[in-house]
């Protein structure tokens, strides 16, 4: 089985996303962490753009399993220049969500700057758009810019 096929097979077992955006977007069982660990280990053996794709997916699984430290560590290994537009949006969203939790002003500012130019957010599934806009609004609110937080 190819690396890409194995990664897709692992992701296909994650379940469907809930109606409301939340950390439980993939699964809320221990297997989600195991899937993230597997994806991360597999990705670290690769030297292609597929590596960064799998790392972003693993980071999202860690985040959905309430493991923000693992999500951040995994994102640190990503070369964002290798990401597809959809993966780049997820990468930026995860950075924003982590910034909210850790009150990292610098990281939140990077997310907000990137989100200004993110025209492709509109092409994403509704659950992703809701998660994106909620995170963006919460960061603006945290920074005291209530007029833009809405």
PDB file of C-alpha atoms in Angstrom:
ATOM      1  CA  UNK A   1       0.000   0.000   0.000  1.00  0.00           C
ATOM      2  CA  UNK A   2       1.429   3.405  -0.924  1.00  0.00           C
ATOM      3  CA  UNK A   3       2.114   6.067   1.660  1.00  0.00           C
ATOM      4  CA  UNK A   4      -0.678   8.282   0.350  1.00  0.00           C
ATOM      5  CA  UNK A   5      -3.147   5.401   0.300  1.00  0.00           C
ATOM      6  CA  UNK A   6      -2.257   4.442   3.860  1.00  0.00           C
ATOM      7  CA  UNK A   7      -2.695   8.048   5.012  1.00  0.00           C
ATOM      8  CA  UNK A   8      -6.073   8.286   3.296  1.00  0.00           C
ATOM      9  CA  UNK A   9      -7.133   4.948   4.751  1.00  0.00           C
ATOM     10  CA  UNK A  10      -6.240   6.170   8.218  1.00  0.00           C
ATOM     11  CA  UNK A  11      -8.107   9.429   7.716  1.00  0.00           C
ATOM     12  CA  UNK A  12     -11.182   7.720   6.280  1.00  0.00           C
ATOM     13  CA  UNK A  13     -11.742   5.953   9.593  1.00  0.00           C
ATOM     14  CA  UNK A  14     -11.950   9.244  11.441  1.00  0.00           C
ATOM     15  CA  UNK A  15     -15.702   9.664  11.074  1.00  0.00           C
ATOM     16  CA  UNK A  16     -17.674  12.621   9.898  1.00  0.00           C
ATOM     17  CA  UNK A  17     -17.435  16.145  11.214  1.00  0.00           C
ATOM     18  CA  UNK A  18     -20.077  17.329  13.686  1.00  0.00           C
ATOM     19  CA  UNK A  19     -22.590  20.020  12.754  1.00  0.00           C
ATOM     20  CA  UNK A  20     -20.898  22.591  14.977  1.00  0.00           C
ATOM     21  CA  UNK A  21     -17.185  23.299  14.760  1.00  0.00           C
ATOM     22  CA  UNK A  22     -15.330  21.906  17.726  1.00  0.00           C
ATOM     23  CA  UNK A  23     -12.189  20.127  18.698  1.00  0.00           C
ATOM     24  CA  UNK A  24     -14.039  16.851  18.206  1.00  0.00           C
ATOM     25  CA  UNK A  25     -14.121  17.310  14.436  1.00  0.00           C
ATOM     26  CA  UNK A  26     -12.643  13.861  13.812  1.00  0.00           C
ATOM     27  CA  UNK A  27     -13.239  11.660  16.794  1.00  0.00           C
ATOM     28  CA  UNK A  28     -13.319  11.778  20.570  1.00  0.00           C
ATOM     29  CA  UNK A  29     -11.839   8.369  21.260  1.00  0.00           C
ATOM     30  CA  UNK A  30      -8.339   7.272  22.097  1.00  0.00           C
ATOM     31  CA  UNK A  31      -8.019   5.995  18.546  1.00  0.00           C
ATOM     32  CA  UNK A  32      -7.866   9.605  17.306  1.00  0.00           C
ATOM     33  CA  UNK A  33      -4.613  10.090  19.180  1.00  0.00           C
ATOM     34  CA  UNK A  34      -3.322   6.792  17.855  1.00  0.00           C
ATOM     35  CA  UNK A  35      -4.241   7.862  14.321  1.00  0.00           C
ATOM     36  CA  UNK A  36      -2.452  11.176  14.813  1.00  0.00           C
ATOM     37  CA  UNK A  37       0.626   9.402  16.165  1.00  0.00           C
ATOM     38  CA  UNK A  38       0.635   7.055  13.173  1.00  0.00           C
ATOM     39  CA  UNK A  39       0.250   9.904  10.679  1.00  0.00           C
ATOM     40  CA  UNK A  40       2.995  11.915  12.377  1.00  0.00           C
ATOM     41  CA  UNK A  41       5.418   8.984  12.455  1.00  0.00           C
ATOM     42  CA  UNK A  42       4.668   8.148   8.844  1.00  0.00           C
ATOM     43  CA  UNK A  43       5.059  11.774   7.750  1.00  0.00           C
ATOM     44  CA  UNK A  44       8.425  12.167   9.426  1.00  0.00           C
ATOM     45  CA  UNK A  45       9.834   9.404   7.210  1.00  0.00           C
ATOM     46  CA  UNK A  46       8.897  11.287   4.035  1.00  0.00           C
ATOM     47  CA  UNK A  47      10.759  14.078   2.250  1.00  0.00           C
ATOM     48  CA  UNK A  48       7.958  15.243  -0.035  1.00  0.00           C
ATOM     49  CA  UNK A  49       5.037  17.646   0.164  1.00  0.00           C
ATOM     50  CA  UNK A  50       2.993  14.637   1.308  1.00  0.00           C
ATOM     51  CA  UNK A  51       4.985  14.859   4.558  1.00  0.00           C
ATOM     52  CA  UNK A  52       3.645  18.313   5.321  1.00  0.00           C
ATOM     53  CA  UNK A  53       0.101  17.321   4.333  1.00  0.00           C
ATOM     54  CA  UNK A  54       0.148  14.385   6.767  1.00  0.00           C
ATOM     55  CA  UNK A  55       1.653  16.521   9.526  1.00  0.00           C
ATOM     56  CA  UNK A  56      -1.156  19.086   9.215  1.00  0.00           C
ATOM     57  CA  UNK A  57      -3.754  16.310   9.345  1.00  0.00           C
ATOM     58  CA  UNK A  58      -2.029  14.808  12.392  1.00  0.00           C
ATOM     59  CA  UNK A  59      -1.943  18.221  14.089  1.00  0.00           C
ATOM     60  CA  UNK A  60      -5.676  18.632  13.456  1.00  0.00           C
ATOM     61  CA  UNK A  61      -6.323  15.203  14.987  1.00  0.00           C
ATOM     62  CA  UNK A  62      -4.236  16.112  18.045  1.00  0.00           C
ATOM     63  CA  UNK A  63      -6.182  19.370  18.367  1.00  0.00           C
ATOM     64  CA  UNK A  64      -9.508  17.561  18.072  1.00  0.00           C
ATOM     65  CA  UNK A  65      -8.377  15.220  20.852  1.00  0.00           C
ATOM     66  CA  UNK A  66      -7.554  18.181  23.140  1.00  0.00           C
ATOM     67  CA  UNK A  67      -3.780  17.770  22.767  1.00  0.00           C
ATOM     68  CA  UNK A  68      -2.740  21.333  21.862  1.00  0.00           C
ATOM     69  CA  UNK A  69       0.894  20.759  22.830  1.00  0.00           C
ATOM     70  CA  UNK A  70       1.181  17.847  20.419  1.00  0.00           C
ATOM     71  CA  UNK A  71      -0.666  19.847  17.757  1.00  0.00           C
ATOM     72  CA  UNK A  72       1.744  22.774  18.134  1.00  0.00           C
ATOM     73  CA  UNK A  73       4.787  20.499  18.116  1.00  0.00           C
ATOM     74  CA  UNK A  74       3.534  18.801  14.963  1.00  0.00           C
ATOM     75  CA  UNK A  75       2.846  22.133  13.240  1.00  0.00           C
ATOM     76  CA  UNK A  76       6.392  23.257  14.052  1.00  0.00           C
ATOM     77  CA  UNK A  77       7.672  20.468  11.781  1.00  0.00           C
ATOM     78  CA  UNK A  78       5.578  21.651   8.809  1.00  0.00           C
ATOM     79  CA  UNK A  79       7.090  23.567   5.894  1.00  0.00           C
ATOM     80  CA  UNK A  80       4.065  25.683   4.988  1.00  0.00           C
ATOM     81  CA  UNK A  81       5.530  26.452   1.550  1.00  0.00           C
ATOM     82  CA  UNK A  82       4.787  22.831   0.568  1.00  0.00           C
ATOM     83  CA  UNK A  83       1.099  22.928   1.495  1.00  0.00           C
ATOM     84  CA  UNK A  84      -1.858  22.941  -0.860  1.00  0.00           C
ATOM     85  CA  UNK A  85      -4.226  25.920  -0.450  1.00  0.00           C
ATOM     86  CA  UNK A  86      -6.659  23.808   1.626  1.00  0.00           C
ATOM     87  CA  UNK A  87      -3.883  22.434   3.854  1.00  0.00           C
ATOM     88  CA  UNK A  88      -2.455  25.932   4.281  1.00  0.00           C
ATOM     89  CA  UNK A  89      -5.838  27.176   5.506  1.00  0.00           C
ATOM     90  CA  UNK A  90      -6.052  24.325   8.007  1.00  0.00           C
ATOM     91  CA  UNK A  91      -2.469  25.031   9.105  1.00  0.00           C
ATOM     92  CA  UNK A  92      -3.328  28.714   9.664  1.00  0.00           C
ATOM     93  CA  UNK A  93      -6.551  27.848  11.467  1.00  0.00           C
ATOM     94  CA  UNK A  94      -4.734  25.521  13.846  1.00  0.00           C
ATOM     95  CA  UNK A  95      -2.169  28.229  14.536  1.00  0.00           C
ATOM     96  CA  UNK A  96      -4.992  30.637  15.342  1.00  0.00           C
ATOM     97  CA  UNK A  97      -6.733  28.155  17.624  1.00  0.00           C
ATOM     98  CA  UNK A  98      -3.499  27.439  19.468  1.00  0.00           C
ATOM     99  CA  UNK A  99      -2.860  31.181  19.770  1.00  0.00           C
ATOM    100  CA  UNK A 100      -6.264  31.592  21.400  1.00  0.00           C
ATOM    101  CA  UNK A 101      -5.527  28.908  23.955  1.00  0.00           C
ATOM    102  CA  UNK A 102      -1.999  30.071  24.740  1.00  0.00           C
ATOM    103  CA  UNK A 103      -2.707  33.814  24.469  1.00  0.00           C
ATOM    104  CA  UNK A 104       0.189  34.113  22.035  1.00  0.00           C
ATOM    105  CA  UNK A 105      -0.155  37.606  20.596  1.00  0.00           C
ATOM    106  CA  UNK A 106       2.482  37.027  17.912  1.00  0.00           C
ATOM    107  CA  UNK A 107       0.894  33.826  16.670  1.00  0.00           C
ATOM    108  CA  UNK A 108      -2.579  35.366  16.737  1.00  0.00           C
ATOM    109  CA  UNK A 109      -1.320  38.333  14.725  1.00  0.00           C
ATOM    110  CA  UNK A 110       0.104  35.957  12.082  1.00  0.00           C
ATOM    111  CA  UNK A 111      -3.240  34.197  11.816  1.00  0.00           C
ATOM    112  CA  UNK A 112      -5.151  37.471  11.500  1.00  0.00           C
ATOM    113  CA  UNK A 113      -2.764  38.795   8.859  1.00  0.00           C
ATOM    114  CA  UNK A 114      -3.031  35.583   6.856  1.00  0.00           C
ATOM    115  CA  UNK A 115      -6.806  35.479   7.245  1.00  0.00           C
ATOM    116  CA  UNK A 116      -7.150  38.879   5.552  1.00  0.00           C
ATOM    117  CA  UNK A 117      -5.936  37.346   2.297  1.00  0.00           C
ATOM    118  CA  UNK A 118      -7.719  34.028   2.612  1.00  0.00           C
ATOM    119  CA  UNK A 119     -10.232  34.322  -0.211  1.00  0.00           C
ATOM    120  CA  UNK A 120     -10.258  30.548  -0.572  1.00  0.00           C
ATOM    121  CA  UNK A 121     -11.954  30.134   2.828  1.00  0.00           C
ATOM    122  CA  UNK A 122     -15.281  30.666   1.055  1.00  0.00           C
ATOM    123  CA  UNK A 123     -14.641  27.536  -1.032  1.00  0.00           C
ATOM    124  CA  UNK A 124     -14.213  25.329   2.069  1.00  0.00           C
ATOM    125  CA  UNK A 125     -16.954  23.198   3.674  1.00  0.00           C
ATOM    126  CA  UNK A 126     -19.348  25.036   5.972  1.00  0.00           C
ATOM    127  CA  UNK A 127     -17.934  23.420   9.159  1.00  0.00           C
ATOM    128  CA  UNK A 128     -14.475  24.698   8.267  1.00  0.00           C
ATOM    129  CA  UNK A 129     -15.768  28.209   7.493  1.00  0.00           C
ATOM    130  CA  UNK A 130     -17.599  28.366  10.816  1.00  0.00           C
ATOM    131  CA  UNK A 131     -14.511  27.207  12.700  1.00  0.00           C
ATOM    132  CA  UNK A 132     -12.352  29.720  10.778  1.00  0.00           C
ATOM    133  CA  UNK A 133     -14.622  32.705  11.414  1.00  0.00           C
ATOM    134  CA  UNK A 134     -15.215  31.808  15.067  1.00  0.00           C
ATOM    135  CA  UNK A 135     -11.473  31.612  15.671  1.00  0.00           C
ATOM    136  CA  UNK A 136     -10.870  34.895  13.856  1.00  0.00           C
ATOM    137  CA  UNK A 137     -13.648  36.614  15.843  1.00  0.00           C
ATOM    138  CA  UNK A 138     -12.376  35.244  19.150  1.00  0.00           C
ATOM    139  CA  UNK A 139      -8.873  36.505  18.414  1.00  0.00           C
ATOM    140  CA  UNK A 140     -10.188  39.973  17.584  1.00  0.00           C
ATOM    141  CA  UNK A 141     -12.219  39.922  20.818  1.00  0.00           C
ATOM    142  CA  UNK A 142      -9.189  38.779  22.821  1.00  0.00           C
ATOM    143  CA  UNK A 143      -7.200  41.650  21.344  1.00  0.00           C
ATOM    144  CA  UNK A 144      -9.945  44.129  22.272  1.00  0.00           C
ATOM    145  CA  UNK A 145     -11.096  44.851  18.698  1.00  0.00           C
ATOM    146  CA  UNK A 146     -14.752  44.163  19.401  1.00  0.00           C
ATOM    147  CA  UNK A 147     -16.026  45.855  16.239  1.00  0.00           C
ATOM    148  CA  UNK A 148     -14.148  43.292  14.106  1.00  0.00           C
ATOM    149  CA  UNK A 149     -14.909  40.389  16.454  1.00  0.00           C
ATOM    150  CA  UNK A 150     -18.478  40.112  15.205  1.00  0.00           C
TER     151      UNK A 150
END
